[in-house]
């Protein structure tokens, strides 16, 4: 398939219909993930919270576009679309690769004078520990198998060669973005609260690595452990959604 930029559909997908939201939650997928992975969150959210998810180029309805090659540039594009929405208190949640894109988006929003009010990060080490992995260098079979073992590929897709061949290039591209990421050395701390999540059976990220997110802001930082492996939030979102809503209410983002 020839991939070009001409079919650009934009970055944000609206997953709920809320006429006058009191808060906005914007979700950032993991490597290989699409905006649709957050669709189940729509039934777990209060009726006054607008839910949006980011669609990376090369994924789902942006399949014809080349994958992104720079996390900071991705964040700049997402921030530009967020600033076009009606002004509502906004929080960001990102998982794995999405945590880094969400962080860079929070920086871009802050630098443009429209700071977000809360940043949630899940299943990812802090920016200064995020890079350096070698998974993106694995052969196709080994790379695919490693993601399947983690639960990042649905079983009905895992054994379909045609889908595997279609998804592998963008999956590898996403993992490369994650493992070669470096934060800007001059990055100034965020002012919004930051809350980190880690899963007790996650072989990729532990509590100490998530704790390094405390360095990205000058304000409140907190953490919470959740059961399960790296992708539990995909199959069991209710507990995390409830915790996010409680944090937004406590901090005054959702009123």
Coordinates of C-alpha atoms in Angstrom, one line a residue:
X1 CA 0.0 0.0 0.0
X2 CA 1.3 3.5 -0.9
X3 CA 1.3 5.8 2.1
X4 CA 0.9 9.5 1.6
X5 CA 0.0 12.5 3.7
X6 CA -2.9 13.4 1.4
X7 CA -5.5 11.5 3.5
X8 CA -4.7 13.2 6.8
X9 CA -7.8 12.9 8.9
X10 CA -6.5 14.8 11.9
X11 CA -5.4 13.6 15.3
X12 CA -8.4 13.7 17.6
X13 CA -11.4 11.3 17.7
X14 CA -14.4 12.2 19.8
X15 CA -15.7 9.2 21.7
X16 CA -18.6 10.7 23.6
X17 CA -21.2 13.3 22.8
X18 CA -21.3 15.9 25.6
X19 CA -22.9 19.3 24.8
X20 CA -21.5 21.2 27.8
X21 CA -18.7 19.2 29.4
X22 CA -17.2 20.2 32.8
X23 CA -14.0 18.5 31.9
X24 CA -12.2 16.9 28.9
X25 CA -10.2 13.7 29.0
X26 CA -7.8 13.0 26.1
X27 CA -6.3 9.5 25.7
X28 CA -3.1 8.5 24.0
X29 CA -2.7 4.9 22.8
X30 CA 0.3 2.5 23.3
X31 CA 2.5 1.3 20.4
X32 CA 0.4 -0.2 17.7
X33 CA -2.8 1.0 19.5
X34 CA -5.6 3.0 17.9
X35 CA -8.1 5.6 19.3
X36 CA -10.7 2.8 19.4
X37 CA -8.9 1.0 22.3
X38 CA -10.4 3.8 24.5
X39 CA -13.9 3.5 23.2
X40 CA -15.0 1.2 26.2
X41 CA -14.0 4.1 28.5
X42 CA -17.0 6.0 27.2
X43 CA -19.5 3.9 29.3
X44 CA -17.4 4.2 32.4
X45 CA -17.1 8.0 32.4
X46 CA -19.6 10.4 34.1
X47 CA -22.0 12.0 31.6
X48 CA -20.4 15.5 32.1
X49 CA -16.9 14.5 30.9
X50 CA -16.0 14.6 27.2
X51 CA -13.8 11.8 26.0
X52 CA -11.3 12.1 23.1
X53 CA -8.6 9.8 21.9
X54 CA -5.6 10.4 19.7
X55 CA -5.2 8.6 16.3
X56 CA -1.6 8.3 15.3
X57 CA -0.8 8.5 11.6
X58 CA -0.4 5.1 10.0
X59 CA -3.1 3.6 12.3
X60 CA -6.8 2.6 11.6
X61 CA -8.5 5.4 9.5
X62 CA -5.0 7.0 9.0
X63 CA -3.5 3.8 7.6
X64 CA -2.6 5.5 4.3
X65 CA -0.4 8.0 6.0
X66 CA 3.3 7.3 6.9
X67 CA 3.8 6.6 10.6
X68 CA 5.1 9.5 12.7
X69 CA 8.8 9.8 13.3
X70 CA 9.1 12.3 16.1
X71 CA 7.2 12.3 19.4
X72 CA 7.6 16.1 20.0
X73 CA 6.2 16.8 16.5
X74 CA 3.2 14.5 17.2
X75 CA 2.6 16.4 20.4
X76 CA 2.7 19.8 18.6
X77 CA 0.0 18.6 16.2
X78 CA -2.2 17.2 18.9
X79 CA -1.9 20.4 20.9
X80 CA -2.8 22.5 17.9
X81 CA -6.1 20.5 17.5
X82 CA -6.8 20.7 21.3
X83 CA -6.5 24.5 21.2
X84 CA -9.3 24.6 18.6
X85 CA -11.8 23.0 20.9
X86 CA -14.0 25.0 23.3
X87 CA -12.1 25.9 26.4
X88 CA -12.7 23.3 29.1
X89 CA -10.5 22.0 31.8
X90 CA -8.4 19.3 30.2
X91 CA -6.6 16.2 31.4
X92 CA -4.4 13.8 29.5
X93 CA -3.9 10.1 30.0
X94 CA -1.3 8.0 28.1
X95 CA -0.3 4.4 28.3
X96 CA 3.2 3.2 27.4
X97 CA 4.2 5.1 24.2
X98 CA 1.1 7.2 24.8
X99 CA 2.5 8.4 28.2
X100 CA 5.4 10.1 26.4
X101 CA 3.2 11.6 23.7
X102 CA 0.8 12.9 26.4
X103 CA 3.8 14.4 28.4
X104 CA 5.1 16.2 25.3
X105 CA 1.6 17.4 24.5
X106 CA 1.3 18.8 28.1
X107 CA 4.5 20.6 27.5
X108 CA 3.3 22.0 24.1
X109 CA 0.0 23.1 25.7
X110 CA 1.8 24.8 28.5
X111 CA 4.2 26.6 26.2
X112 CA 1.3 27.9 24.0
X113 CA -0.4 29.4 27.1
X114 CA -3.2 26.8 27.4
X115 CA -1.9 24.4 30.0
X116 CA -3.6 21.1 30.8
X117 CA -4.9 20.6 34.4
X118 CA -3.8 17.0 35.0
X119 CA -1.4 14.5 33.4
X120 CA -1.9 10.7 34.0
X121 CA 0.7 8.3 32.8
X122 CA 0.5 4.5 32.8
X123 CA 2.9 1.6 32.0
X124 CA 5.9 3.8 31.2
X125 CA 9.1 4.9 32.8
X126 CA 9.7 8.6 33.1
X127 CA 11.1 10.6 30.1
X128 CA 14.7 10.3 31.2
X129 CA 14.5 6.5 31.4
X130 CA 12.2 5.9 28.5
X131 CA 14.7 5.3 25.7
X132 CA 17.4 2.8 25.1
X133 CA 15.4 -0.4 24.4
X134 CA 16.2 -2.8 21.6
X135 CA 12.9 -4.5 20.9
X136 CA 12.5 -2.5 17.7
X137 CA 15.5 -4.3 16.3
X138 CA 14.0 -7.8 16.6
X139 CA 13.1 -9.8 13.6
X140 CA 9.5 -9.8 12.5
X141 CA 8.5 -13.1 14.1
X142 CA 10.2 -12.3 17.4
X143 CA 8.8 -8.8 17.6
X144 CA 5.3 -10.0 16.8
X145 CA 5.5 -12.8 19.3
X146 CA 6.8 -10.5 22.1
X147 CA 3.8 -8.2 21.7
X148 CA 1.3 -11.1 21.5
X149 CA 2.7 -12.5 24.8
X150 CA 2.2 -9.2 26.5
X151 CA -1.4 -9.1 25.4
X152 CA -1.1 -6.2 23.0
X153 CA -2.5 -8.0 20.0
X154 CA -6.0 -9.5 20.1
X155 CA -6.0 -13.3 19.7
X156 CA -8.2 -13.2 16.6
X157 CA -5.6 -11.0 14.9
X158 CA -2.4 -12.7 16.2
X159 CA -2.7 -15.7 13.9
X160 CA -3.7 -13.9 10.7
X161 CA -0.7 -13.5 8.5
X162 CA -2.2 -10.8 6.3
X163 CA -3.1 -8.6 9.3
X164 CA 0.3 -9.3 10.9
X165 CA 2.1 -8.1 7.7
X166 CA -0.1 -5.0 7.6
X167 CA 0.4 -4.1 11.3
X168 CA 4.0 -5.0 11.8
X169 CA 5.6 -1.9 10.1
X170 CA 3.6 0.6 12.1
X171 CA 4.1 -1.4 15.3
X172 CA 7.8 -1.4 14.8
X173 CA 7.7 2.3 14.0
X174 CA 5.9 3.0 17.2
X175 CA 8.3 0.9 19.3
X176 CA 11.2 2.6 17.7
X177 CA 9.7 6.0 18.6
X178 CA 9.4 4.9 22.2
X179 CA 12.9 3.3 22.5
X180 CA 14.8 6.1 20.8
X181 CA 12.9 8.9 22.5
X182 CA 14.9 11.6 24.4
X183 CA 13.3 14.5 26.2
X184 CA 14.5 18.0 25.5
X185 CA 17.4 18.8 27.8
X186 CA 16.0 22.3 28.4
X187 CA 12.5 21.0 29.4
X188 CA 11.1 23.0 32.2
X189 CA 8.8 21.3 34.8
X190 CA 5.1 21.2 34.3
X191 CA 2.8 22.8 36.9
X192 CA -0.1 20.4 36.8
X193 CA -0.5 17.4 39.0
X194 CA 0.9 14.1 37.6
X195 CA -0.3 10.7 38.6
X196 CA 1.4 7.5 37.5
X197 CA 0.1 3.9 37.3
X198 CA 1.9 0.6 37.1
X199 CA 0.6 -2.9 37.0
X200 CA 1.9 -5.4 39.5
X201 CA 2.5 -8.1 36.9
X202 CA 3.9 -5.9 34.2
X203 CA 7.3 -7.3 33.0
X204 CA 8.2 -4.0 31.3
X205 CA 7.7 -1.3 33.9
X206 CA 7.9 -1.4 37.7
X207 CA 7.1 1.0 40.5
X208 CA 10.6 2.6 40.7
X209 CA 10.5 3.4 37.0
X210 CA 7.1 5.0 37.2
X211 CA 8.2 7.0 40.2
X212 CA 10.7 8.9 38.0
X213 CA 7.7 10.8 36.6
X214 CA 7.9 12.9 39.7
X215 CA 10.7 14.8 38.0
X216 CA 8.5 16.2 35.3
X217 CA 6.5 18.7 37.4
X218 CA 6.9 21.1 40.3
X219 CA 3.5 20.2 41.7
X220 CA 1.8 17.2 43.2
X221 CA 2.9 13.7 42.1
X222 CA 1.2 10.5 43.1
X223 CA 1.2 6.8 42.1
X224 CA -1.1 3.8 42.2
X225 CA -0.5 0.1 41.6
X226 CA -3.1 -1.9 39.7
X227 CA -3.3 -5.6 39.3
X228 CA -2.5 -7.4 36.1
X229 CA 0.0 -7.1 33.2
X230 CA 1.0 -4.4 30.8
X231 CA -2.2 -4.2 28.9
X232 CA -4.8 -4.8 31.7
X233 CA -6.2 -1.3 31.1
X234 CA -7.5 -2.5 27.8
X235 CA -9.6 -5.3 29.2
X236 CA -10.4 -3.9 32.6
X237 CA -10.7 -0.1 32.3
X238 CA -13.2 0.6 35.1
X239 CA -10.8 0.7 38.0
X240 CA -8.4 3.1 36.3
X241 CA -11.2 5.3 35.0
X242 CA -12.8 5.5 38.5
X243 CA -9.4 6.5 40.0
X244 CA -8.8 9.2 37.3
X245 CA -12.3 10.7 37.9
X246 CA -11.7 10.7 41.7
X247 CA -8.4 12.5 41.1
X248 CA -9.9 15.1 38.8
X249 CA -12.7 15.8 41.3
X250 CA -10.3 16.1 44.2
X251 CA -8.0 18.5 42.3
X252 CA -10.9 20.6 41.1
X253 CA -10.6 19.8 37.4
X254 CA -14.0 18.2 37.4
X255 CA -16.6 20.2 39.3

